[in-house]
mmCIF file of C-alpha atoms in Angstrom:
data_model
loop_
_atom_site.group_PDB
_atom_site.id
_atom_site.type_symbol
_atom_site.label_atom_id
_atom_site.label_comp_id
_atom_site.label_asym_id
_atom_site.label_seq_id
_atom_site.Cartn_x
_atom_site.Cartn_y
_atom_site.Cartn_z
ATOM 1 C CA MET M 1 -0.020 0.284 -0.065
ATOM 2 C CA ALA M 2 2.881 2.413 0.895
ATOM 3 C CA GLY M 3 4.251 1.784 -2.198
ATOM 4 C CA LEU M 4 1.189 2.257 -4.341
ATOM 5 C CA VAL M 5 1.345 5.964 -2.956
ATOM 6 C CA LYS M 6 4.531 6.348 -3.593
ATOM 7 C CA SER M 7 4.076 5.681 -7.527
ATOM 8 C CA LEU M 8 1.317 7.888 -8.010
ATOM 9 C CA ARG M 9 3.189 10.749 -6.364
ATOM 10 C CA GLY M 10 5.688 10.368 -8.761
ATOM 11 C CA ARG M 11 3.322 10.355 -11.445
ATOM 12 C CA LEU M 12 1.282 13.267 -10.891
ATOM 13 C CA SER M 13 2.316 16.341 -10.629
ATOM 14 C CA LEU M 14 0.619 19.128 -8.718
ATOM 15 C CA PRO M 15 0.877 22.271 -8.950
ATOM 16 C CA VAL M 16 2.314 24.945 -6.294
ATOM 17 C CA PHE M 17 0.931 28.480 -5.577
ATOM 18 C CA ARG M 18 3.584 31.288 -4.738
ATOM 19 C CA ALA M 19 2.054 34.958 -3.220
ATOM 20 C CA VAL M 20 2.785 37.145 -5.873
ATOM 21 C CA SER M 21 3.398 40.711 -3.758
ATOM 22 C CA VAL M 22 2.129 43.465 -6.129
ATOM 23 C CA LYS M 23 4.201 46.604 -6.048
ATOM 24 C CA PRO M 24 1.850 50.293 -6.155
ATOM 25 C CA THR M 25 2.493 52.250 -9.367
ATOM 26 C CA LYS M 26 1.456 55.907 -9.788
ATOM 27 C CA ALA M 27 -0.616 56.995 -12.667
ATOM 28 C CA PRO M 28 1.136 58.232 -15.047
ATOM 29 C CA ILE M 29 -0.553 61.078 -15.386
ATOM 30 C CA ILE M 30 -0.897 61.898 -11.745
ATOM 31 C CA SER M 31 2.737 61.651 -11.602
ATOM 32 C CA ARG M 32 3.358 64.135 -14.500
ATOM 33 C CA LEU M 33 1.091 66.984 -12.816
ATOM 34 C CA ALA M 34 2.829 65.925 -9.645
ATOM 35 C CA SER M 35 6.382 66.469 -11.293
ATOM 36 C CA ILE M 36 5.142 70.326 -12.721
ATOM 37 C CA ASN M 37 7.000 72.801 -10.974
ATOM 38 C CA ILE M 38 6.136 76.878 -11.306
ATOM 39 C CA SER M 39 7.861 79.593 -10.769
ATOM 40 C CA GLN M 40 6.727 82.492 -8.975
ATOM 41 C CA GLY M 41 7.226 85.132 -12.087
ATOM 42 C CA SER M 42 4.759 82.521 -13.781
ATOM 43 C CA SER M 43 2.367 82.033 -11.254
ATOM 44 C CA ILE M 44 1.779 86.080 -11.178
ATOM 45 C CA ALA M 45 1.434 86.277 -15.244
ATOM 46 C CA ILE M 46 -0.815 83.575 -14.486
ATOM 47 C CA THR M 47 -3.142 85.273 -12.239
ATOM 48 C CA SER M 48 -2.571 88.583 -13.851
ATOM 49 C CA SER M 49 -3.531 87.466 -17.532
ATOM 50 C CA PRO M 50 -7.013 89.158 -19.042
ATOM 51 C CA LEU M 51 -8.965 85.064 -18.633
ATOM 52 C CA CYS M 52 -8.453 85.262 -15.511
ATOM 53 C CA SER M 53 -9.495 88.402 -14.650
ATOM 54 C CA ARG M 54 -12.155 87.951 -16.830
ATOM 55 C CA MET M 55 -13.318 84.721 -14.261
ATOM 56 C CA SER M 56 -12.964 86.259 -11.537
ATOM 57 C CA GLN M 57 -15.877 88.880 -12.887
ATOM 58 C CA VAL M 58 -17.723 85.588 -13.104
ATOM 59 C CA THR M 59 -21.055 85.484 -11.175
ATOM 60 C CA VAL M 60 -23.023 82.042 -10.423
ATOM 61 C CA PRO M 61 -26.508 83.059 -9.986
ATOM 62 C CA GLY M 62 -28.304 83.520 -6.946
ATOM 63 C CA THR M 63 -24.733 83.887 -4.980
ATOM 64 C CA GLN M 64 -26.072 88.081 -4.461
ATOM 65 C CA LEU M 65 -29.084 86.772 -2.932
ATOM 66 C CA LEU M 66 -27.438 84.623 -0.779
ATOM 67 C CA SER M 67 -24.692 87.266 0.443
ATOM 68 C CA ARG M 68 -27.817 90.063 1.192
ATOM 69 C CA TRP M 69 -29.759 87.012 2.949
ATOM 70 C CA CYS M 70 -26.304 86.376 4.927
ATOM 71 C CA HIS M 71 -25.689 89.824 5.362
ATOM 72 C CA ASN M 72 -29.647 90.746 6.638
ATOM 73 C CA GLU M 73 -29.983 93.488 3.742
ATOM 74 C CA SER M 74 -33.863 93.874 4.811
ATOM 75 C CA LYS M 75 -35.802 95.519 7.447
ATOM 76 C CA GLU M 76 -34.449 92.937 10.159
ATOM 77 C CA ALA M 77 -31.100 94.816 9.927
ATOM 78 C CA GLU M 78 -32.658 97.598 11.147
ATOM 79 C CA LYS M 79 -32.687 97.051 15.763
ATOM 80 C CA GLU M 80 -34.455 99.293 17.527
ATOM 81 C CA ILE M 81 -31.722 101.351 20.483
ATOM 82 C CA TYR M 82 -34.731 103.027 21.821
ATOM 83 C CA ASN M 83 -37.779 103.628 22.531
ATOM 84 C CA GLY M 84 -39.500 107.442 24.001
ATOM 85 C CA ILE M 85 -41.278 106.922 26.882
ATOM 86 C CA LEU M 86 -43.680 109.843 26.374
ATOM 87 C CA SER M 87 -44.683 108.773 22.972
ATOM 88 C CA THR M 88 -48.315 107.269 23.825
ATOM 89 C CA GLN M 89 -48.551 111.084 25.748
ATOM 90 C CA ILE M 90 -47.960 113.606 23.011
ATOM 91 C CA LYS M 91 -49.839 111.145 20.676
ATOM 92 C CA LEU M 92 -53.061 111.385 23.012
ATOM 93 C CA VAL M 93 -52.530 115.307 23.343
ATOM 94 C CA LYS M 94 -51.744 115.696 19.235
ATOM 95 C CA SER M 95 -55.209 113.913 19.117
ATOM 96 C CA PHE M 96 -56.840 115.247 21.584
ATOM 97 C CA SER M 97 -55.727 118.950 20.343
ATOM 98 C CA LEU M 98 -56.714 118.040 16.251
ATOM 99 C CA MET M 99 -60.076 116.713 16.822
ATOM 100 C CA THR M 100 -61.465 119.924 19.302
ATOM 101 C CA SER M 101 -60.196 122.086 16.150
ATOM 102 C CA PHE M 102 -62.148 119.980 13.757
ATOM 103 C CA ILE M 103 -65.294 120.216 16.383
ATOM 104 C CA GLY M 104 -64.796 123.598 16.578
ATOM 105 C CA ILE M 105 -64.132 124.334 12.648
ATOM 106 C CA ALA M 106 -66.883 122.466 11.861
ATOM 107 C CA PHE M 107 -69.272 124.394 13.894
ATOM 108 C CA GLN M 108 -68.282 127.689 13.161
ATOM 109 C CA PRO M 109 -70.538 127.924 10.272
ATOM 110 C CA ILE M 110 -73.797 126.445 12.441
ATOM 111 C CA LEU M 111 -72.678 130.034 14.894
ATOM 112 C CA TYR M 112 -72.542 132.005 12.047
ATOM 113 C CA THR M 113 -76.108 130.901 10.962
ATOM 114 C CA TYR M 114 -78.571 131.509 13.928
ATOM 115 C CA SER M 115 -76.454 133.861 16.013
ATOM 116 C CA SER M 116 -78.483 137.016 16.264
ATOM 117 C CA ALA M 117 -76.333 139.291 17.457
ATOM 118 C CA ASN M 118 -74.160 142.250 15.417
ATOM 119 C CA ALA M 119 -72.209 141.228 12.690
ATOM 120 C CA ALA M 120 -69.246 142.230 13.704
ATOM 121 C CA VAL M 121 -69.290 140.853 17.449
ATOM 122 C CA VAL M 122 -69.542 137.613 15.224
ATOM 123 C CA LEU M 123 -66.724 138.028 13.245
ATOM 124 C CA GLY M 124 -64.380 139.478 16.208
ATOM 125 C CA ALA M 125 -66.004 135.859 18.323
ATOM 126 C CA GLY M 126 -65.505 133.702 15.279
ATOM 127 C CA ALA M 127 -61.430 135.671 14.736
ATOM 128 C CA PHE M 128 -61.061 134.610 17.995
ATOM 129 C CA LEU M 129 -62.030 131.234 18.447
ATOM 130 C CA SER M 130 -60.673 130.429 14.903
ATOM 131 C CA PHE M 131 -57.327 132.214 16.071
ATOM 132 C CA PHE M 132 -56.730 129.125 19.576
ATOM 133 C CA THR M 133 -58.420 126.191 16.924
ATOM 134 C CA PHE M 134 -55.684 126.644 14.557
ATOM 135 C CA ALA M 135 -52.783 128.085 17.139
ATOM 136 C CA THR M 136 -53.454 124.952 19.735
ATOM 137 C CA PRO M 137 -52.160 122.484 17.828
ATOM 138 C CA LEU M 138 -48.852 124.652 15.721
ATOM 139 C CA LEU M 139 -48.015 125.155 19.184
ATOM 140 C CA ILE M 140 -48.260 121.843 20.176
ATOM 141 C CA HIS M 141 -46.681 120.486 17.594
ATOM 142 C CA SER M 142 -43.809 123.040 17.287
ATOM 143 C CA VAL M 143 -42.332 121.429 20.568
ATOM 144 C CA SER M 144 -43.313 117.651 19.877
ATOM 145 C CA LYS M 145 -42.161 117.309 16.561
ATOM 146 C CA LYS M 146 -38.584 117.287 18.044
ATOM 147 C CA TYR M 147 -38.982 114.814 20.378
ATOM 148 C CA VAL M 148 -37.777 111.180 19.480
ATOM 149 C CA THR M 149 -40.213 108.332 19.605
ATOM 150 C CA LYS M 150 -38.165 105.680 18.273
ATOM 151 C CA LEU M 151 -34.626 105.025 17.449
ATOM 152 C CA TYR M 152 -33.215 102.459 15.163
ATOM 153 C CA TYR M 153 -30.124 101.338 14.041
ATOM 154 C CA ASN M 154 -29.164 99.540 10.453
ATOM 155 C CA GLN M 155 -25.833 97.710 11.175
ATOM 156 C CA VAL M 156 -24.655 96.957 8.219
ATOM 157 C CA GLU M 157 -25.283 100.820 6.688
ATOM 158 C CA ASP M 158 -24.093 101.637 9.866
ATOM 159 C CA LYS M 159 -27.013 104.965 10.234
ATOM 160 C CA TYR M 160 -29.041 105.788 12.540
ATOM 161 C CA THR M 161 -33.247 106.096 11.776
ATOM 162 C CA ALA M 162 -34.986 108.495 13.850
ATOM 163 C CA VAL M 163 -38.886 108.608 13.957
ATOM 164 C CA VAL M 164 -40.833 111.777 14.897
ATOM 165 C CA TYR M 165 -44.174 112.805 14.410
ATOM 166 C CA ASN M 166 -45.963 114.840 12.073
ATOM 167 C CA ILE M 167 -48.762 117.501 12.719
ATOM 168 C CA PHE M 168 -51.500 114.725 12.242
ATOM 169 C CA ILE M 169 -49.280 112.470 13.956
ATOM 170 C CA ARG M 170 -48.187 110.422 11.196
ATOM 171 C CA PRO M 171 -45.188 108.963 11.880
ATOM 172 C CA LYS M 172 -41.958 110.471 10.004
ATOM 173 C CA LYS M 173 -38.516 109.003 9.060
ATOM 174 C CA ILE M 174 -35.109 110.886 9.749
ATOM 175 C CA GLU M 175 -31.938 109.411 8.451
ATOM 176 C CA PHE M 176 -28.333 110.385 9.626
ATOM 177 C CA LYS M 177 -24.829 109.148 9.822
ATOM 178 C CA VAL M 178 -22.815 110.092 12.746
ATOM 179 C CA ASN M 179 -20.994 112.695 10.654
ATOM 180 C CA ASP M 180 -24.326 114.319 10.438
ATOM 181 C CA VAL M 181 -24.936 114.762 14.052
ATOM 182 C CA GLU M 182 -24.171 117.911 15.233
ATOM 183 C CA VAL M 183 -24.157 118.658 19.014
ATOM 184 C CA PRO M 184 -24.836 122.350 19.621
ATOM 185 C CA ASP M 185 -22.603 123.810 22.905
ATOM 186 C CA ILE M 186 -25.503 125.607 23.969
ATOM 187 C CA PRO M 187 -28.565 123.412 23.762
ATOM 188 C CA GLY M 188 -32.046 124.782 22.725
ATOM 189 C CA MET M 189 -35.225 124.437 24.110
ATOM 190 C CA PHE M 190 -36.309 120.775 23.572
ATOM 191 C CA THR M 191 -33.018 120.026 21.926
ATOM 192 C CA THR M 192 -30.657 117.104 22.457
ATOM 193 C CA PHE M 193 -28.238 117.264 18.800
ATOM 194 C CA LYS M 194 -28.998 118.453 15.237
ATOM 195 C CA ALA M 195 -29.605 115.464 12.936
ATOM 196 C CA ASN M 196 -28.889 117.063 9.362
ATOM 197 C CA SER M 197 -29.953 120.638 10.671
ATOM 198 C CA VAL M 198 -32.953 119.129 11.940
ATOM 199 C CA PRO M 199 -33.386 119.463 15.818
ATOM 200 C CA LEU M 200 -33.965 116.696 17.929
ATOM 201 C CA PHE M 201 -34.703 115.017 21.618
ATOM 202 C CA VAL M 202 -33.701 112.257 22.940
ATOM 203 C CA GLU M 203 -33.840 110.988 26.575
ATOM 204 C CA GLY M 204 -30.264 109.141 27.309
ATOM 205 C CA SER M 205 -31.570 107.230 30.108
ATOM 206 C CA GLN M 206 -34.532 105.288 27.521
ATOM 207 C CA PHE M 207 -31.332 103.517 25.548
ATOM 208 C CA ASN M 208 -31.303 100.494 25.148
ATOM 209 C CA ASP M 209 -27.831 100.493 24.679
ATOM 210 C CA ILE M 210 -25.988 103.317 25.896
ATOM 211 C CA THR M 211 -22.967 102.532 23.625
ATOM 212 C CA HIS M 212 -25.211 104.423 20.978
ATOM 213 C CA TYR M 213 -25.489 107.564 22.723
ATOM 214 C CA GLY M 214 -22.258 108.313 23.749
ATOM 215 C CA LYS M 215 -21.952 107.517 19.729
ATOM 216 C CA ILE M 216 -24.567 109.839 19.101
ATOM 217 C CA MET M 217 -23.571 112.672 21.327
ATOM 218 C CA GLY M 218 -19.827 112.415 20.112
ATOM 219 C CA TYR M 219 -18.425 111.501 24.219
ATOM 220 C CA ASP M 220 -15.905 109.104 22.360
ATOM 221 C CA LYS M 221 -14.156 111.782 20.108
ATOM 222 C CA PRO M 222 -11.751 113.843 21.994
ATOM 223 C CA ILE M 223 -12.458 115.984 24.466
ATOM 224 C CA ASP M 224 -12.345 119.751 23.465
ATOM 225 C CA LEU M 225 -11.926 122.405 25.843
ATOM 226 C CA MET M 226 -12.209 125.075 23.807
ATOM 227 C CA TRP M 227 -9.471 126.991 25.005
ATOM 228 C CA ASP M 228 -7.369 128.833 22.599
ATOM 229 C CA LYS M 229 -3.355 128.489 23.155
ATOM 230 C CA ASP M 230 -2.837 131.797 20.897
ATOM 231 C CA LEU M 231 -3.894 134.033 22.979
ATOM 232 C CA ASP M 232 -4.139 132.115 25.954
ATOM 233 C CA MET M 233 -7.904 132.218 26.536
ATOM 234 C CA THR M 234 -11.287 130.578 25.597
ATOM 235 C CA LYS M 235 -12.183 130.923 22.270
ATOM 236 C CA SER M 236 -15.486 133.333 22.509
ATOM 237 C CA ALA M 237 -13.169 135.737 24.952
ATOM 238 C CA ALA M 238 -10.355 135.149 21.979
ATOM 239 C CA GLU M 239 -12.764 135.753 19.399
ATOM 240 C CA ALA M 240 -14.349 138.889 20.458
ATOM 241 C CA MET M 241 -10.706 140.539 21.061
ATOM 242 C CA ARG M 242 -9.910 139.507 17.552
ATOM 243 C CA LYS M 243 -12.785 141.460 16.456
ATOM 244 C CA LYS M 244 -12.018 144.651 18.522
ATOM 245 C CA MET M 245 -8.995 144.105 16.703
#
């Protein structure tokens, strides 16, 4: 039996399998691109070419809309930083004044029709009543037109929007920047600062962020001591002395 097995091994030759090691090879295109070395002068010439400048001006559709959405270039960009504490009271007073004026104007023809007094007396009384009818709303408006009811800050355009009431109690917007603000040396009646030559009145305690009040009033700028260094006296005294000379 053992001899039979040995004879079969000699006649049958079985194939022998060997492990083949595969070496990683690089693609020829990638190896060629990796071997390219662009000098600094060539890169500058390529980037400054007209083709690159034209390609830089190409815009993808929708990018402008996306940039506006990212920068909030809409009504949401305006943030309310101030709310006047007397806004409601001013609105009520102006409404009552206008209502009484309209009622007085509407009833004047009726009083003239049913009045049996002298014509001169009727006309004098009518003129007297008309004066107060028109003067009261104008007087109230001359004071309240400076009062800022709301103040908004646009962080995208770096500007402020003040809201005041007109004579018919309609909101009126006044847009200005910090460079447009003028703080008078001697503040007038109900005037805190002037924006584009328009006097406005605000209360510093009603700002949500007090830094905006300091920015508008110019508290972040260097202090002006109003001192004339040449004459070593105040500017007002120096100007008066120069006029006399």
